[in-house]
GROMACS .gro file of C-alpha atoms in nm:
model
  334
    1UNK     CA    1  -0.152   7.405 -25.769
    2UNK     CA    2  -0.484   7.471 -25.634
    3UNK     CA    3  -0.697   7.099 -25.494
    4UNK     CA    4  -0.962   7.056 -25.372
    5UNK     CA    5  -1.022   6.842 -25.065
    6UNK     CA    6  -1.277   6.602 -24.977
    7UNK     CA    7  -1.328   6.499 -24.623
    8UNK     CA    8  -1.582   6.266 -24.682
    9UNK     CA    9  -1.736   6.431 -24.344
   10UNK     CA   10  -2.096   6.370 -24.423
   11UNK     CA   11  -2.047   6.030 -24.362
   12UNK     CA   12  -1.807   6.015 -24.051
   13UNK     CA   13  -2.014   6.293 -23.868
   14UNK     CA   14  -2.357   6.152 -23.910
   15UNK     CA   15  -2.478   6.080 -23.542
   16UNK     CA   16  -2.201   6.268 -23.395
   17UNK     CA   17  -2.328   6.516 -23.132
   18UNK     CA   18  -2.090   6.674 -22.829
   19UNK     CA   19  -2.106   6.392 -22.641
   20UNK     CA   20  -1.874   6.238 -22.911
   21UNK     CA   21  -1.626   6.489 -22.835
   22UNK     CA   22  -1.298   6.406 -22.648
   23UNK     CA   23  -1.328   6.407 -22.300
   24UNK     CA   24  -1.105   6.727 -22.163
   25UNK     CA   25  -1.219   6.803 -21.815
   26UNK     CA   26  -0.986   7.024 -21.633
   27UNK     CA   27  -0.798   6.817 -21.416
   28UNK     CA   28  -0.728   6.523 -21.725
   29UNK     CA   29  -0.629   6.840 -21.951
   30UNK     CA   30  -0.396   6.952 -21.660
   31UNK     CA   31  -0.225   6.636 -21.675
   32UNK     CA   32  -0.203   6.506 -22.040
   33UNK     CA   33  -0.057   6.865 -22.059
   34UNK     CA   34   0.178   6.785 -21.836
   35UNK     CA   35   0.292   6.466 -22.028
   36UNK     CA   36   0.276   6.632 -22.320
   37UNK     CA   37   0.392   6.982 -22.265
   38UNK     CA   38   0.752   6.875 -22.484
   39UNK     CA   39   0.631   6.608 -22.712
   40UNK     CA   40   0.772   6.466 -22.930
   41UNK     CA   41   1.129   6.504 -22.769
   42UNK     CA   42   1.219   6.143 -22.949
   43UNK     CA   43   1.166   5.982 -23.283
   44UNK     CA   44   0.813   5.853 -23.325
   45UNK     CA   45   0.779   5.473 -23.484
   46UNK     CA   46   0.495   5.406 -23.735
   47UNK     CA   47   0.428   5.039 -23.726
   48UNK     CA   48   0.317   4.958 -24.086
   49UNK     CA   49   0.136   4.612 -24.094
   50UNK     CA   50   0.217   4.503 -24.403
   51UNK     CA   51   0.514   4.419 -24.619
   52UNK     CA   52   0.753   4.727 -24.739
   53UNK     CA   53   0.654   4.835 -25.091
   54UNK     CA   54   0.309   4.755 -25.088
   55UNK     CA   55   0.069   5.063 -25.160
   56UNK     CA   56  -0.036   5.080 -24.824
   57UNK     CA   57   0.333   5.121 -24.705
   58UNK     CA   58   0.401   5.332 -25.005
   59UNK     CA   59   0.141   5.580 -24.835
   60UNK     CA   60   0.256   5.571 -24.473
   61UNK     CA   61   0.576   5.678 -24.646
   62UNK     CA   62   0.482   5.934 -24.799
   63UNK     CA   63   0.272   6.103 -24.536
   64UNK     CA   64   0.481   6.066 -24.288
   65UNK     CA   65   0.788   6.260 -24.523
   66UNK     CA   66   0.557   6.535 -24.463
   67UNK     CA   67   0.437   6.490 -24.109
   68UNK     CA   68   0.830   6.564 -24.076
   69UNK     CA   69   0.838   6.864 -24.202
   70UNK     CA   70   0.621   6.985 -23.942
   71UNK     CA   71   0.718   6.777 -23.639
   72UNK     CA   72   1.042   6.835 -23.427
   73UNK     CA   73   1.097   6.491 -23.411
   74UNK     CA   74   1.127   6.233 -23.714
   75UNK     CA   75   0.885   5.941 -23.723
   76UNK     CA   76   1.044   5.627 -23.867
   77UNK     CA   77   0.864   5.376 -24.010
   78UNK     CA   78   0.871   4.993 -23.932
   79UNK     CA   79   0.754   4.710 -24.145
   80UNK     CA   80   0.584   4.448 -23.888
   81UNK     CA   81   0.318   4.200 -24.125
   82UNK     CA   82   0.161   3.868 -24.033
   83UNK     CA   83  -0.237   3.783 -23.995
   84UNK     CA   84  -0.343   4.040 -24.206
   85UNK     CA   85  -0.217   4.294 -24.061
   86UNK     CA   86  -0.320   4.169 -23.666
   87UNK     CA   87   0.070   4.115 -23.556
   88UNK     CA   88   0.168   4.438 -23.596
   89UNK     CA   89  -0.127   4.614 -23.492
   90UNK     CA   90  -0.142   4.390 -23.210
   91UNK     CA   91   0.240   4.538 -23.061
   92UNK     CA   92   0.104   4.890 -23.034
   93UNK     CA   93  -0.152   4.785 -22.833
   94UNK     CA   94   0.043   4.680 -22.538
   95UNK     CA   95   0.223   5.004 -22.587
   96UNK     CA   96   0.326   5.286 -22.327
   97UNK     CA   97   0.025   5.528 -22.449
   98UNK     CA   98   0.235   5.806 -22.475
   99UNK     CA   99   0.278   5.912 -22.822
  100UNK     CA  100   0.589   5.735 -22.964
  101UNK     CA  101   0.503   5.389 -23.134
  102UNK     CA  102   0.182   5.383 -23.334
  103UNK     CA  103   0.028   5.197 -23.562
  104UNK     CA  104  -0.091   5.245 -23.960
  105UNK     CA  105  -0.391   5.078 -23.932
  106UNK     CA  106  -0.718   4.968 -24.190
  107UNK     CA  107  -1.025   4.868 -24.212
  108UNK     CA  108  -0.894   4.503 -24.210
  109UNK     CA  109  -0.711   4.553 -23.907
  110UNK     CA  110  -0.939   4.728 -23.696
  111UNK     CA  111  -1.287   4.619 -23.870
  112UNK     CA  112  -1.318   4.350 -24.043
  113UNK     CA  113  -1.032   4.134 -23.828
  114UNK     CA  114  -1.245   4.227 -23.554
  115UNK     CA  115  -1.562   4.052 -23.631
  116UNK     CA  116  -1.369   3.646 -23.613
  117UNK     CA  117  -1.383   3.788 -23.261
  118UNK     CA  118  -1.025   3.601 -23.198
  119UNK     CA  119  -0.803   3.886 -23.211
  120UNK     CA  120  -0.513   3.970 -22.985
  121UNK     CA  121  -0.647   4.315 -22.906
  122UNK     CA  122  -0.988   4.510 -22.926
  123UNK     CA  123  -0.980   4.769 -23.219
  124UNK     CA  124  -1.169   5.015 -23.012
  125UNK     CA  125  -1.095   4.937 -22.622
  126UNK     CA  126  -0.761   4.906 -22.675
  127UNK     CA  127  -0.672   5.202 -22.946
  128UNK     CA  128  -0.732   5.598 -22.934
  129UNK     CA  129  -0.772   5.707 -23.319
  130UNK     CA  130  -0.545   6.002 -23.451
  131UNK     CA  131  -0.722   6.054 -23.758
  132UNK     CA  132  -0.809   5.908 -24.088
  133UNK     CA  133  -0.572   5.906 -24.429
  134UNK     CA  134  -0.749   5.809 -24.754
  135UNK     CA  135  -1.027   5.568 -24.856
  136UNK     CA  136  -1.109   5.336 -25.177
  137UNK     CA  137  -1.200   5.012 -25.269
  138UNK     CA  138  -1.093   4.663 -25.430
  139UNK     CA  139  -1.086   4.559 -25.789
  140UNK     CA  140  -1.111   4.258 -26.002
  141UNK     CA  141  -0.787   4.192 -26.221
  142UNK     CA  142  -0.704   3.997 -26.490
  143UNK     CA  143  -0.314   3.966 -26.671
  144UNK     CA  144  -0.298   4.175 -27.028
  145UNK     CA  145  -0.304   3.897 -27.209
  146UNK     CA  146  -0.616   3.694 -27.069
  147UNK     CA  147  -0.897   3.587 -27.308
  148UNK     CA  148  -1.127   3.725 -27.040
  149UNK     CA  149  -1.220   4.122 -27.145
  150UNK     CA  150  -1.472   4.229 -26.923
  151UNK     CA  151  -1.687   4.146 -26.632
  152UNK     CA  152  -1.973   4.013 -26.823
  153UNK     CA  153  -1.723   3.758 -26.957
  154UNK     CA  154  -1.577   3.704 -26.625
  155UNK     CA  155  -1.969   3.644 -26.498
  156UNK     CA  156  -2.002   3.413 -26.803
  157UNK     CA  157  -1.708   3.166 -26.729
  158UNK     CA  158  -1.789   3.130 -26.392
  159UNK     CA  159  -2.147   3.029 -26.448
  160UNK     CA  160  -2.026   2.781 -26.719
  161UNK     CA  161  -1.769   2.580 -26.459
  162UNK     CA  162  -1.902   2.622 -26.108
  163UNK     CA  163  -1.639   2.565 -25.865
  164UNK     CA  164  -1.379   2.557 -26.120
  165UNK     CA  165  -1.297   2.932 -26.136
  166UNK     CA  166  -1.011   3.025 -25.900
  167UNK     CA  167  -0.924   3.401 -25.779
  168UNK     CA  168  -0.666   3.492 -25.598
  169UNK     CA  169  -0.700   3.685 -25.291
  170UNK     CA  170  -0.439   3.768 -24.957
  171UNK     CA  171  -0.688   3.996 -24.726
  172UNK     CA  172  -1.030   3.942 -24.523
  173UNK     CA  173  -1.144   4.275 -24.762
  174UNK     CA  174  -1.074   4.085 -25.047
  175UNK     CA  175  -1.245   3.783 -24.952
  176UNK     CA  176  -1.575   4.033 -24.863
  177UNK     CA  177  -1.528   4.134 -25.195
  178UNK     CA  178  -1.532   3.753 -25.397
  179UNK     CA  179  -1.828   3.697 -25.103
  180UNK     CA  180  -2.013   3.972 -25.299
  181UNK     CA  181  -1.951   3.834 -25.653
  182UNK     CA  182  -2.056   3.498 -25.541
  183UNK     CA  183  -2.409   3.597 -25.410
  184UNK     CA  184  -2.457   3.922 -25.626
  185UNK     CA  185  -2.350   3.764 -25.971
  186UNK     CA  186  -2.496   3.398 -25.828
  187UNK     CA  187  -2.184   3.232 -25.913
  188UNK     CA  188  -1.961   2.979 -25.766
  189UNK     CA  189  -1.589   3.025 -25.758
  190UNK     CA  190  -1.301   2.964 -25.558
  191UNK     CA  191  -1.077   3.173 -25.303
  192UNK     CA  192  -0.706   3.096 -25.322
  193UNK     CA  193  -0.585   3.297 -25.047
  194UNK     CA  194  -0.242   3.439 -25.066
  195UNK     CA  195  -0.032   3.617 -24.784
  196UNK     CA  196   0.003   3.958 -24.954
  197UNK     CA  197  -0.036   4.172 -25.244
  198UNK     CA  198   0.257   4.088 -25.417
  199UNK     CA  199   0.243   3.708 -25.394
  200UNK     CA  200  -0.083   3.733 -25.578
  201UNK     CA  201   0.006   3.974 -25.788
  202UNK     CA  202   0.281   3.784 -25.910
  203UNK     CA  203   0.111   3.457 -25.991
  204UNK     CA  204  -0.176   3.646 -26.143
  205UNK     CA  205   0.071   3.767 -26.402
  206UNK     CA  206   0.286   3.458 -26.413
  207UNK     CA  207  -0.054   3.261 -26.546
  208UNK     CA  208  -0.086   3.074 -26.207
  209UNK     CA  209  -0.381   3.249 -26.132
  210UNK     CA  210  -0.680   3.349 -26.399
  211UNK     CA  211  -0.809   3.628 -26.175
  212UNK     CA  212  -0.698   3.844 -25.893
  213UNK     CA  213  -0.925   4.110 -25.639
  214UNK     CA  214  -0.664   4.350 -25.449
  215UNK     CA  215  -0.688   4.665 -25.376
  216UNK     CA  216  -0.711   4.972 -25.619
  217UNK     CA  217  -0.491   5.191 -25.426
  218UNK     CA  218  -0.178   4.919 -25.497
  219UNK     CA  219  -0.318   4.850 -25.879
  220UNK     CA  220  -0.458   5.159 -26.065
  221UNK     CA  221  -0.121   5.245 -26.203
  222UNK     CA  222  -0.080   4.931 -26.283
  223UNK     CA  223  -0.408   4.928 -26.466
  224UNK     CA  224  -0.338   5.285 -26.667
  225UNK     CA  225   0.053   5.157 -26.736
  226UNK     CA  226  -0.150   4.843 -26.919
  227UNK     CA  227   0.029   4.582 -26.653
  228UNK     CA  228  -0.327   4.463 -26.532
  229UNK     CA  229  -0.646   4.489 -26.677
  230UNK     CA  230  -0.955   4.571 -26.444
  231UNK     CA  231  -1.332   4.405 -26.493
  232UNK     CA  232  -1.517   4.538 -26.203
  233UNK     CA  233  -1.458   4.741 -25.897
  234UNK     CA  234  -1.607   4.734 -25.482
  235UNK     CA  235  -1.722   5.076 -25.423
  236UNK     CA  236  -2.041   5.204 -25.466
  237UNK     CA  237  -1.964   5.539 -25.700
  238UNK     CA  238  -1.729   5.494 -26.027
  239UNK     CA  239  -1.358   5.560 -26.000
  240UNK     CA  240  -1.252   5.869 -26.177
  241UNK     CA  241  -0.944   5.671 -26.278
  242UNK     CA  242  -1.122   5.414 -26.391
  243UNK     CA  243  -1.422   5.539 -26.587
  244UNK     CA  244  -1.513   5.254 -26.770
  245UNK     CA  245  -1.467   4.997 -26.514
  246UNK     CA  246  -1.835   4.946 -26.377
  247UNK     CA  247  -1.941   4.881 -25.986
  248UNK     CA  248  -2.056   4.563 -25.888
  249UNK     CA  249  -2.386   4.676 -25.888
  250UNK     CA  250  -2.358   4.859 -26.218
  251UNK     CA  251  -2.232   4.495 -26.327
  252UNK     CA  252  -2.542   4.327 -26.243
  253UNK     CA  253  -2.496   4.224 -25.841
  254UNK     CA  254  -2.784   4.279 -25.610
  255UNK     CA  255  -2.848   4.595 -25.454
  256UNK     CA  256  -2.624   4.665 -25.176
  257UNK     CA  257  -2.320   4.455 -25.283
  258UNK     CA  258  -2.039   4.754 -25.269
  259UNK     CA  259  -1.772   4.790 -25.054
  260UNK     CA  260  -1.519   5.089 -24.957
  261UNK     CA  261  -1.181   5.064 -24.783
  262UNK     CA  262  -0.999   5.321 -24.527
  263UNK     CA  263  -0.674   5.372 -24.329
  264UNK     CA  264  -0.618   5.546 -24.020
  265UNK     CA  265  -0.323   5.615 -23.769
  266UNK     CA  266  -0.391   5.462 -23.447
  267UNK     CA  267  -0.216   5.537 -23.060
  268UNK     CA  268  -0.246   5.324 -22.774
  269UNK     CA  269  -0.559   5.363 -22.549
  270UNK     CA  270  -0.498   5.614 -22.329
  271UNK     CA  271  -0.249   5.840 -22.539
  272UNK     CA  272  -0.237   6.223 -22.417
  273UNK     CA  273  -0.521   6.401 -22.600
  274UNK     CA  274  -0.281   6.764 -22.640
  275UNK     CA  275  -0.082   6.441 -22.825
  276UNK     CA  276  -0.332   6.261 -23.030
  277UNK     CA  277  -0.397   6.649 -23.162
  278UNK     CA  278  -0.045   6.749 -23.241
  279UNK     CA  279  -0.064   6.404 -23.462
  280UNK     CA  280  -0.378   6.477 -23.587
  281UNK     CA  281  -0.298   6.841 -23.721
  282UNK     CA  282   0.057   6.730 -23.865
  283UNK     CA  283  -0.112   6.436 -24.039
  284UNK     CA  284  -0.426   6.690 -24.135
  285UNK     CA  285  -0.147   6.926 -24.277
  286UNK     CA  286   0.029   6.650 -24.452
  287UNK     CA  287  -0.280   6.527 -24.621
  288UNK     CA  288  -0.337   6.873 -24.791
  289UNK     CA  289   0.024   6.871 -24.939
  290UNK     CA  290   0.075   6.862 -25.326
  291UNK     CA  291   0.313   6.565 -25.286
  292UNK     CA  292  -0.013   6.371 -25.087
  293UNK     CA  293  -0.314   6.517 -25.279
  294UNK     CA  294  -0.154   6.398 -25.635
  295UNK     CA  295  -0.018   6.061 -25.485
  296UNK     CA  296  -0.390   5.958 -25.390
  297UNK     CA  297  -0.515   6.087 -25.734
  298UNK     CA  298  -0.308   5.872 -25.916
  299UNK     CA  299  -0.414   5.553 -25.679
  300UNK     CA  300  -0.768   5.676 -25.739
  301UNK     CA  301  -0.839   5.727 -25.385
  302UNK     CA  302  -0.994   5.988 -25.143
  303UNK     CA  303  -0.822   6.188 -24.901
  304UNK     CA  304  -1.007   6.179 -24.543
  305UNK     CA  305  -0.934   6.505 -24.351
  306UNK     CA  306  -1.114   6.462 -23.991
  307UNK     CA  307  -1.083   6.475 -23.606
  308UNK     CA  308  -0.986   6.243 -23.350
  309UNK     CA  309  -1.388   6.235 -23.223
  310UNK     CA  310  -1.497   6.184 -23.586
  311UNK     CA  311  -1.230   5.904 -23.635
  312UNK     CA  312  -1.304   5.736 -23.344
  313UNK     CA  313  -1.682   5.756 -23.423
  314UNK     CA  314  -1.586   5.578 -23.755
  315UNK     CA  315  -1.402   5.306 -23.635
  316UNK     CA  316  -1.681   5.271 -23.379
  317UNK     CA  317  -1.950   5.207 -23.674
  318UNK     CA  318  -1.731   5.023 -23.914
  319UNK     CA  319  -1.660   4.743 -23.628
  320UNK     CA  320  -2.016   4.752 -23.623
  321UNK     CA  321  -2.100   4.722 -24.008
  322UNK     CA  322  -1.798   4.465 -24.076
  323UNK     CA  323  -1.940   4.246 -23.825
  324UNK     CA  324  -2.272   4.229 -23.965
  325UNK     CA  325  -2.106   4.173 -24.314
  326UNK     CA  326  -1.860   3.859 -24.236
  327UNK     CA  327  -2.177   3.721 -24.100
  328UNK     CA  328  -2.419   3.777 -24.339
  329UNK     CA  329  -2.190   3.670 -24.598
  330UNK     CA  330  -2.039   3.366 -24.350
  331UNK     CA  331  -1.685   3.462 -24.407
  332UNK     CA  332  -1.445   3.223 -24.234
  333UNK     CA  333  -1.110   3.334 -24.120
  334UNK     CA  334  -0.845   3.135 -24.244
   0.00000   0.00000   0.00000
């Protein structure tokens, strides 16, 4: 089967020039090719933020069954959750920089986290980038069997009981997203934070919850199988799984209220750059796989092929941008 891949590089390599490039002057290449001449000679560990079974897990997994095919050595996959994401993140960072515990990380983890300013590590100073994995957004949910059809409905109820509305959410992306809804739809309803996607997810379903935003990388199945039922999604362009759930803007918000999601594989500052590109090709080459390319078309997301330079360039201006969102929209960390 023939895909087509998109890189998304427009957007990663705008105001990249070669002094973005890795630094490789003869003497450092000497040496990281010293430390790296035989690597990996052990099992690499993946530290996953987030609970087991969750989509972003579900990914890691999967990429990483085909980064093995490639590598000589296996890397093996640890669940390590807590703030968000922060805890487990936060263990690779005081990590030997040498290639064999990283860290799955996302734009919660090493963006948006980063902008409370109280984190146990700094998402740029402290990390060397591998590459990037996929990108996509958040969506609003609703159970099957909720009165509540669409987003103009959704918009509706809220504006007839202020502060009464609750939706459920269990990351700082999600709570961007009901941020947006609140100012772009000029309507007042509540956050009822939860500590991951399936806790949410659950109560959503179980009628504890009227209304749910998560993420549509863990959901669109869920939304084609007829489980959940979608009223609006966060990023700026239409889902091609989706094609009848509008944007926020398309819904009515003001102009600029969209928001898109990304994951990356992270090393410890100072990790080998010969080793940060043997990573980056075997998680390149994974990427274009069949097994890859038709898992992120069924969780409607984007596959994000790119360098170590243009990843770390990324992270660079997303710490940037989240920070000026969480404090436009006055998101407190909770």
């Amino acid at each position: 089967m023939k895909h087509t891949f998109d890189s998304r590089r427009s957007f990663l390599l705008k105001g990249l020039g070669a002094g973005a490039a890795l630094a490789t002057g003869p003497g450092l290449l000497g040496s990281a090719r010293a430390q790296a001449s035989d690597y990996p000679n052990r099992p690499i560990r993946l530290i996953v933020p987030f609970p087991a079974g969750q989509g972003s897990d579900l990914a890691a997994r999967l990429l990483t069954d085909q980064m093995n095919k490639t590598l000589p050595q296996r890397i093996i996959i640890e669940n390590r959750g807590g703030a968000d994401g922060s805890v487990g993140v936060a263990s690779v960072a005081r990590a030997k920089p040498d290639g064999y515990l990283l860290a799955f990380g996302t734009n919660a983890t090493h963006a948006a986290n980063a902008a409370y300013g109280n984190l146990p590590y700094d998402p740029v100073a402290d990390f060397d980038p591998i590459g990037l994995f996929y990108g996509g957004g958040m969506v609003l949910l609703v159970a099957p069997n909720s009165p509540v059809q669409n987003v103009q409905q959704f918009i509706a109820l809220a504006k007839a009981k202020p502060g009464v509305v609750n939706v459920g959410i269990a990351s700082t992306t999600s709570r961007v997203v009901l941020a947006m809804m609140r100012e772009g739809f000029g309507i007042d309803i509540v956050a009822v934070p939860y500590k991951g996607a399936t806790a949410v997810l659950t109560d959503l379903l179980g009628g504890h919850i009227p209304f749910a935003i998560e993420s549509m990388t863990a959901t669109v199945p869920r939304i084609q199988g007829g489980e959940l039922r979608a009223l609006v999604i966060s990023p700026p362009k239409a889902s091609r799984l989706l094609p009848n759930i509008p944007t926020l803007e398309e819904s009515g918000a003001t102009k600029g209220s969209s928001l898109g999601t990304w994951t990356a594989f992270f090393g410890p500052k100072g990790t080998p750059v010969p080793v940060l590109n043997t990573l980056n090709k075997a998680m390149n080459d994974g990427i274009r796989t069949t097994q890859v390319q038709e898992f992120l078309a069924r969780v409607g997301s984007d596959s994000l092929i790119v360098t170590p330079a243009e990843a770390a360039q990324h992270v660079q201006n997303e710490v940037k941008r989240w920070a000026e969102i969480i404090k436009k929209y006055n998101i407190k960390q909770e």
